[in-house]
């Protein structure tokens, strides 16, 4: 017997060329990528210039003493040590956390209640009127709203105390008492901000299939029971977004307490952003102000991370 050798089969040149051509992007693909890069470039450049650079600059500046007039002097961690020993700064962090919890809870409760009411049976034109009316305060300037509200909450001639007086309630020192000043600031803030959460909830409710509510009604779930066991679990992703945005905004509150009470009486309504503003632009202590800003940034990131961590247990996606 003779051994027959089978010759090796080599790929033809056209096949090799086609394989090489498939690995290289075509001119159309390169044009698409270039076009996508051009569209994304303004956004990326804007984020770098107006977000990344200020954050890095604040971290660097927090390590120096600088009053704008003289040249910066190295301080190291001295600014941070001063922050943790300054009673005014510590009180401002406590006030900000208390404000965040109360304001966000009240904002979400009012927004969700109104969204459920508007999403009920009513004429379409009336639903549009309510949506516009509830969202309108959000487009106004927080400072201008606070100026108007300062007159409304005035103890002597304010409309709020006049209305309370009609039902036999004595005038309340809304803006001059440590016990009620924070409540007044929270009410003004929530009145302006709840429209955003309201629109989120309206959109989330409209995305819930009607068949689910109909099936729940057949199983006997009606009224409050239906909302607790059906609506809220399906609305939990929207609730997460509203909570995260609400917490971030509340931790940066400035206009309402600054205009209404200027942080008083005493330091009862002084917030962290107010301390940053006062340290930087009134006392020319930009290093200390940057240190407070860095700590506020860390606090916001930590609270946001905690919210997303807890969302794994409470948020249900369809």
Tab-separated table of C-alpha atoms in Angstrom:
chain	number	residue	atom	x	y	z
A	1	UNK	CA	0.000	0.000	0.000
A	2	UNK	CA	1.166	3.434	-0.805
A	3	UNK	CA	0.607	6.386	1.505
A	4	UNK	CA	-1.349	9.118	-0.166
A	5	UNK	CA	-0.548	12.600	1.099
A	6	UNK	CA	-3.324	15.122	1.093
A	7	UNK	CA	-2.013	18.554	0.174
A	8	UNK	CA	-2.724	21.429	2.586
A	9	UNK	CA	-5.468	23.724	1.497
A	10	UNK	CA	-4.473	27.357	1.624
A	11	UNK	CA	-7.069	30.120	1.715
A	12	UNK	CA	-7.381	31.902	-1.518
A	13	UNK	CA	-6.366	35.524	-1.759
A	14	UNK	CA	-9.907	36.844	-2.253
A	15	UNK	CA	-11.034	35.142	0.984
A	16	UNK	CA	-8.115	36.554	2.926
A	17	UNK	CA	-8.753	39.963	1.506
A	18	UNK	CA	-12.417	39.803	2.436
A	19	UNK	CA	-11.520	38.793	5.994
A	20	UNK	CA	-9.100	41.706	6.257
A	21	UNK	CA	-11.677	44.057	4.838
A	22	UNK	CA	-14.296	42.923	7.371
A	23	UNK	CA	-11.934	43.736	10.233
A	24	UNK	CA	-11.458	47.294	9.102
A	25	UNK	CA	-14.272	49.807	9.588
A	26	UNK	CA	-15.752	51.096	6.421
A	27	UNK	CA	-15.764	54.739	5.444
A	28	UNK	CA	-19.433	54.928	6.422
A	29	UNK	CA	-18.699	53.600	9.931
A	30	UNK	CA	-15.855	56.071	10.389
A	31	UNK	CA	-18.131	58.897	9.292
A	32	UNK	CA	-20.813	57.796	11.764
A	33	UNK	CA	-18.313	57.686	14.622
A	34	UNK	CA	-16.943	61.092	13.686
A	35	UNK	CA	-20.446	62.551	13.570
A	36	UNK	CA	-21.287	61.035	16.991
A	37	UNK	CA	-18.074	62.480	18.419
A	38	UNK	CA	-18.904	65.940	17.085
A	39	UNK	CA	-22.364	65.802	18.648
A	40	UNK	CA	-21.022	64.619	22.012
A	41	UNK	CA	-18.054	66.980	22.126
A	42	UNK	CA	-19.929	70.134	23.321
A	43	UNK	CA	-21.549	68.209	26.186
A	44	UNK	CA	-18.304	66.537	27.227
A	45	UNK	CA	-16.372	69.825	27.046
A	46	UNK	CA	-19.087	71.565	29.064
A	47	UNK	CA	-19.014	68.872	31.761
A	48	UNK	CA	-15.231	69.045	31.974
A	49	UNK	CA	-15.103	72.857	32.147
A	50	UNK	CA	-18.088	73.511	34.406
A	51	UNK	CA	-18.111	70.365	36.573
A	52	UNK	CA	-14.833	68.448	36.661
A	53	UNK	CA	-12.505	71.467	36.736
A	54	UNK	CA	-14.431	73.275	39.551
A	55	UNK	CA	-14.513	70.072	41.641
A	56	UNK	CA	-10.774	69.508	41.253
A	57	UNK	CA	-10.140	73.214	41.871
A	58	UNK	CA	-12.200	73.140	45.071
A	59	UNK	CA	-10.301	70.121	46.389
A	60	UNK	CA	-6.956	71.820	45.678
A	61	UNK	CA	-8.091	75.162	47.106
A	62	UNK	CA	-9.287	73.476	50.306
A	63	UNK	CA	-5.631	72.741	51.103
A	64	UNK	CA	-4.665	76.436	51.082
A	65	UNK	CA	-5.402	79.651	52.967
A	66	UNK	CA	-6.461	82.275	50.425
A	67	UNK	CA	-8.226	85.616	50.750
A	68	UNK	CA	-7.983	86.668	47.052
A	69	UNK	CA	-5.788	89.652	47.975
A	70	UNK	CA	-2.666	87.771	49.094
A	71	UNK	CA	-1.084	84.759	47.449
A	72	UNK	CA	-2.327	81.312	48.576
A	73	UNK	CA	-0.529	79.756	51.532
A	74	UNK	CA	-0.276	76.022	52.076
A	75	UNK	CA	-2.538	74.819	54.891
A	76	UNK	CA	-2.731	71.078	54.372
A	77	UNK	CA	-5.485	69.536	56.481
A	78	UNK	CA	-5.780	72.611	58.743
A	79	UNK	CA	-8.931	73.807	56.979
A	80	UNK	CA	-10.613	70.455	57.558
A	81	UNK	CA	-9.596	70.412	61.217
A	82	UNK	CA	-11.071	73.888	61.597
A	83	UNK	CA	-14.321	72.741	59.981
A	84	UNK	CA	-14.740	69.905	62.470
A	85	UNK	CA	-14.114	72.235	65.412
A	86	UNK	CA	-16.302	75.120	64.217
A	87	UNK	CA	-19.648	74.986	66.001
A	88	UNK	CA	-21.362	77.086	63.316
A	89	UNK	CA	-20.359	74.632	60.583
A	90	UNK	CA	-21.445	71.625	62.627
A	91	UNK	CA	-24.816	73.250	63.369
A	92	UNK	CA	-25.250	74.025	59.670
A	93	UNK	CA	-24.705	70.366	58.774
A	94	UNK	CA	-27.235	69.324	61.403
A	95	UNK	CA	-29.769	71.874	60.145
A	96	UNK	CA	-29.228	70.753	56.555
A	97	UNK	CA	-29.802	67.093	57.410
A	98	UNK	CA	-32.954	67.898	59.390
A	99	UNK	CA	-34.180	70.099	56.563
A	100	UNK	CA	-33.451	67.362	54.003
A	101	UNK	CA	-35.422	64.683	55.862
A	102	UNK	CA	-38.476	66.832	56.593
A	103	UNK	CA	-38.595	68.701	53.279
A	104	UNK	CA	-38.116	65.644	51.055
A	105	UNK	CA	-40.643	63.573	53.010
A	106	UNK	CA	-43.259	66.338	52.845
A	107	UNK	CA	-42.494	67.068	49.192
A	108	UNK	CA	-42.916	63.430	48.129
A	109	UNK	CA	-46.067	62.987	50.199
A	110	UNK	CA	-47.775	66.062	48.720
A	111	UNK	CA	-46.606	65.298	45.176
A	112	UNK	CA	-47.749	61.677	45.312
A	113	UNK	CA	-51.126	62.554	46.835
A	114	UNK	CA	-51.821	65.200	44.200
A	115	UNK	CA	-50.602	62.933	41.397
A	116	UNK	CA	-53.014	60.199	42.496
A	117	UNK	CA	-55.833	62.735	42.679
A	118	UNK	CA	-55.098	64.247	39.267
A	119	UNK	CA	-54.707	60.797	37.735
A	120	UNK	CA	-58.239	59.905	38.849
A	121	UNK	CA	-61.441	60.539	37.002
A	122	UNK	CA	-61.678	64.143	35.874
A	123	UNK	CA	-61.992	66.019	32.554
A	124	UNK	CA	-58.853	66.089	30.473
A	125	UNK	CA	-58.738	69.900	30.344
A	126	UNK	CA	-58.982	70.123	34.130
A	127	UNK	CA	-56.130	67.635	34.488
A	128	UNK	CA	-53.978	69.851	32.244
A	129	UNK	CA	-54.853	72.916	34.332
A	130	UNK	CA	-53.749	71.191	37.540
A	131	UNK	CA	-50.505	69.983	35.983
A	132	UNK	CA	-49.601	73.485	34.822
A	133	UNK	CA	-50.610	75.098	38.115
A	134	UNK	CA	-48.593	72.684	40.258
A	135	UNK	CA	-45.513	72.939	38.055
A	136	UNK	CA	-45.616	76.734	37.684
A	137	UNK	CA	-43.808	77.622	40.984
A	138	UNK	CA	-40.816	75.574	39.850
A	139	UNK	CA	-40.080	77.883	36.914
A	140	UNK	CA	-40.022	80.964	39.142
A	141	UNK	CA	-36.943	82.319	40.858
A	142	UNK	CA	-36.472	80.925	44.351
A	143	UNK	CA	-35.234	84.310	45.573
A	144	UNK	CA	-38.283	86.193	44.265
A	145	UNK	CA	-40.649	83.622	45.759
A	146	UNK	CA	-38.845	83.877	49.094
A	147	UNK	CA	-39.203	87.687	49.092
A	148	UNK	CA	-42.972	87.376	48.600
A	149	UNK	CA	-43.253	84.627	51.202
A	150	UNK	CA	-41.327	86.730	53.694
A	151	UNK	CA	-44.181	89.247	53.643
A	152	UNK	CA	-46.830	86.529	53.769
A	153	UNK	CA	-45.253	84.975	56.881
A	154	UNK	CA	-44.658	88.300	58.637
A	155	UNK	CA	-45.869	88.124	62.231
A	156	UNK	CA	-47.520	91.554	62.315
A	157	UNK	CA	-49.111	92.082	58.893
A	158	UNK	CA	-48.638	88.785	57.061
A	159	UNK	CA	-51.553	87.129	55.281
A	160	UNK	CA	-50.829	83.757	56.910
A	161	UNK	CA	-51.302	85.076	60.436
A	162	UNK	CA	-54.360	87.067	59.311
A	163	UNK	CA	-56.001	83.867	58.063
A	164	UNK	CA	-55.085	82.053	61.270
A	165	UNK	CA	-56.523	84.948	63.272
A	166	UNK	CA	-59.892	84.467	61.545
A	167	UNK	CA	-60.180	81.064	63.194
A	168	UNK	CA	-58.989	82.261	66.606
A	169	UNK	CA	-55.286	81.334	66.413
A	170	UNK	CA	-52.859	83.869	67.873
A	171	UNK	CA	-50.173	85.291	65.539
A	172	UNK	CA	-47.273	82.898	65.044
A	173	UNK	CA	-43.700	84.299	64.912
A	174	UNK	CA	-42.913	82.294	61.793
A	175	UNK	CA	-39.566	83.900	60.953
A	176	UNK	CA	-38.422	85.167	64.341
A	177	UNK	CA	-38.719	82.055	66.502
A	178	UNK	CA	-36.274	79.154	66.538
A	179	UNK	CA	-39.174	76.710	66.846
A	180	UNK	CA	-41.072	77.902	63.767
A	181	UNK	CA	-38.422	79.409	61.470
A	182	UNK	CA	-37.330	76.053	60.090
A	183	UNK	CA	-40.975	75.081	59.514
A	184	UNK	CA	-41.563	78.249	57.492
A	185	UNK	CA	-38.461	77.646	55.374
A	186	UNK	CA	-39.532	74.051	54.724
A	187	UNK	CA	-43.043	75.106	53.704
A	188	UNK	CA	-41.750	77.694	51.241
A	189	UNK	CA	-39.213	75.260	49.791
A	190	UNK	CA	-41.733	72.434	49.395
A	191	UNK	CA	-44.318	74.747	47.829
A	192	UNK	CA	-41.866	75.576	45.070
A	193	UNK	CA	-40.226	72.189	44.565
A	194	UNK	CA	-43.045	69.629	44.751
A	195	UNK	CA	-44.092	70.309	41.128
A	196	UNK	CA	-41.088	68.379	39.798
A	197	UNK	CA	-41.893	65.272	41.829
A	198	UNK	CA	-45.546	65.700	40.923
A	199	UNK	CA	-44.811	65.488	37.190
A	200	UNK	CA	-42.566	62.461	37.736
A	201	UNK	CA	-45.330	60.669	39.612
A	202	UNK	CA	-47.941	61.566	36.991
A	203	UNK	CA	-45.726	60.106	34.286
A	204	UNK	CA	-45.050	56.998	36.366
A	205	UNK	CA	-48.740	56.447	37.068
A	206	UNK	CA	-49.575	56.741	33.379
A	207	UNK	CA	-47.015	54.021	32.603
A	208	UNK	CA	-48.674	51.488	34.911
A	209	UNK	CA	-50.837	49.160	32.770
A	210	UNK	CA	-54.539	49.479	33.528
A	211	UNK	CA	-54.880	45.699	33.366
A	212	UNK	CA	-52.897	45.382	36.607
A	213	UNK	CA	-55.309	47.662	38.478
A	214	UNK	CA	-58.259	45.822	36.991
A	215	UNK	CA	-56.836	42.486	38.096
A	216	UNK	CA	-56.180	43.867	41.576
A	217	UNK	CA	-59.762	45.141	41.770
A	218	UNK	CA	-61.050	41.665	40.897
A	219	UNK	CA	-58.948	40.276	43.769
A	220	UNK	CA	-60.558	42.753	46.155
A	221	UNK	CA	-57.781	45.375	46.338
A	222	UNK	CA	-59.425	48.789	46.320
A	223	UNK	CA	-58.751	52.257	47.708
A	224	UNK	CA	-55.745	52.639	49.990
A	225	UNK	CA	-55.016	48.925	49.905
A	226	UNK	CA	-54.660	49.005	46.126
A	227	UNK	CA	-52.240	51.932	46.277
A	228	UNK	CA	-50.105	50.330	48.996
A	229	UNK	CA	-49.813	46.868	47.473
A	230	UNK	CA	-50.081	47.594	43.738
A	231	UNK	CA	-49.422	51.231	42.846
A	232	UNK	CA	-46.441	51.953	45.111
A	233	UNK	CA	-44.429	48.821	44.173
A	234	UNK	CA	-44.932	49.564	40.471
A	235	UNK	CA	-44.132	53.239	41.069
A	236	UNK	CA	-40.985	52.495	43.103
A	237	UNK	CA	-38.494	53.259	40.260
A	238	UNK	CA	-40.070	56.692	39.799
A	239	UNK	CA	-40.113	57.166	43.564
A	240	UNK	CA	-36.386	56.389	43.661
A	241	UNK	CA	-35.617	59.044	41.038
A	242	UNK	CA	-37.774	61.632	42.821
A	243	UNK	CA	-36.118	60.840	46.158
A	244	UNK	CA	-32.557	61.013	44.827
A	245	UNK	CA	-33.166	64.327	43.039
A	246	UNK	CA	-35.072	65.715	46.031
A	247	UNK	CA	-32.310	64.808	48.490
A	248	UNK	CA	-29.565	66.304	46.315
A	249	UNK	CA	-31.506	69.559	45.909
A	250	UNK	CA	-32.406	69.753	49.605
A	251	UNK	CA	-28.797	69.314	50.705
A	252	UNK	CA	-27.895	72.348	48.571
A	253	UNK	CA	-30.691	74.633	49.789
A	254	UNK	CA	-29.643	78.278	49.977
A	255	UNK	CA	-32.088	80.877	48.647
A	256	UNK	CA	-35.041	80.185	50.935
A	257	UNK	CA	-33.233	80.348	54.312
A	258	UNK	CA	-30.978	83.181	53.147
A	259	UNK	CA	-33.841	85.445	52.086
A	260	UNK	CA	-36.433	84.440	54.684
A	261	UNK	CA	-34.349	84.314	57.864
A	262	UNK	CA	-30.701	84.941	56.884
A	263	UNK	CA	-29.878	81.801	58.839
A	264	UNK	CA	-31.565	82.968	62.026
A	265	UNK	CA	-32.821	83.297	64.605
A	266	UNK	CA	-29.341	82.515	65.846
A	267	UNK	CA	-28.161	79.650	63.661
A	268	UNK	CA	-31.431	77.713	63.665
A	269	UNK	CA	-31.881	77.853	59.865
A	270	UNK	CA	-28.284	78.261	58.735
A	271	UNK	CA	-27.426	75.676	56.074
A	272	UNK	CA	-24.146	74.369	54.707
A	273	UNK	CA	-24.334	76.342	51.456
A	274	UNK	CA	-24.976	79.500	53.479
A	275	UNK	CA	-21.789	78.822	55.453
A	276	UNK	CA	-19.881	78.337	52.186
A	277	UNK	CA	-21.225	81.641	50.836
A	278	UNK	CA	-20.485	83.560	54.034
A	279	UNK	CA	-16.970	82.113	54.424
A	280	UNK	CA	-16.017	82.783	50.818
A	281	UNK	CA	-17.682	86.057	49.853
A	282	UNK	CA	-18.181	87.812	53.196
A	283	UNK	CA	-15.125	86.675	55.169
A	284	UNK	CA	-12.822	86.002	52.163
A	285	UNK	CA	-11.837	82.594	53.558
A	286	UNK	CA	-11.911	80.675	50.307
A	287	UNK	CA	-9.835	77.774	51.580
A	288	UNK	CA	-12.167	77.074	54.489
A	289	UNK	CA	-15.202	77.526	52.236
A	290	UNK	CA	-13.763	75.004	49.767
A	291	UNK	CA	-13.190	72.523	52.579
A	292	UNK	CA	-16.840	72.796	53.612
A	293	UNK	CA	-17.861	72.398	49.972
A	294	UNK	CA	-15.767	69.244	49.614
A	295	UNK	CA	-17.365	67.763	52.730
A	296	UNK	CA	-20.811	68.619	51.398
A	297	UNK	CA	-19.934	66.906	48.120
A	298	UNK	CA	-18.814	63.795	50.002
A	299	UNK	CA	-22.040	63.862	52.035
A	300	UNK	CA	-24.172	64.100	48.890
A	301	UNK	CA	-22.303	61.213	47.270
A	302	UNK	CA	-22.596	59.082	50.418
A	303	UNK	CA	-26.336	59.696	50.821
A	304	UNK	CA	-26.934	59.019	47.124
A	305	UNK	CA	-24.924	55.788	47.267
A	306	UNK	CA	-26.918	54.720	50.343
A	307	UNK	CA	-30.174	55.369	48.498
A	308	UNK	CA	-29.139	53.219	45.550
A	309	UNK	CA	-27.951	50.533	47.951
A	310	UNK	CA	-31.303	50.438	49.722
A	311	UNK	CA	-33.146	50.555	46.402
A	312	UNK	CA	-32.100	46.965	45.697
A	313	UNK	CA	-34.466	45.883	48.431
A	314	UNK	CA	-37.395	48.233	47.887
A	315	UNK	CA	-37.440	49.072	44.169
A	316	UNK	CA	-39.309	46.681	41.886
A	317	UNK	CA	-38.950	46.842	38.118
A	318	UNK	CA	-41.604	45.474	35.790
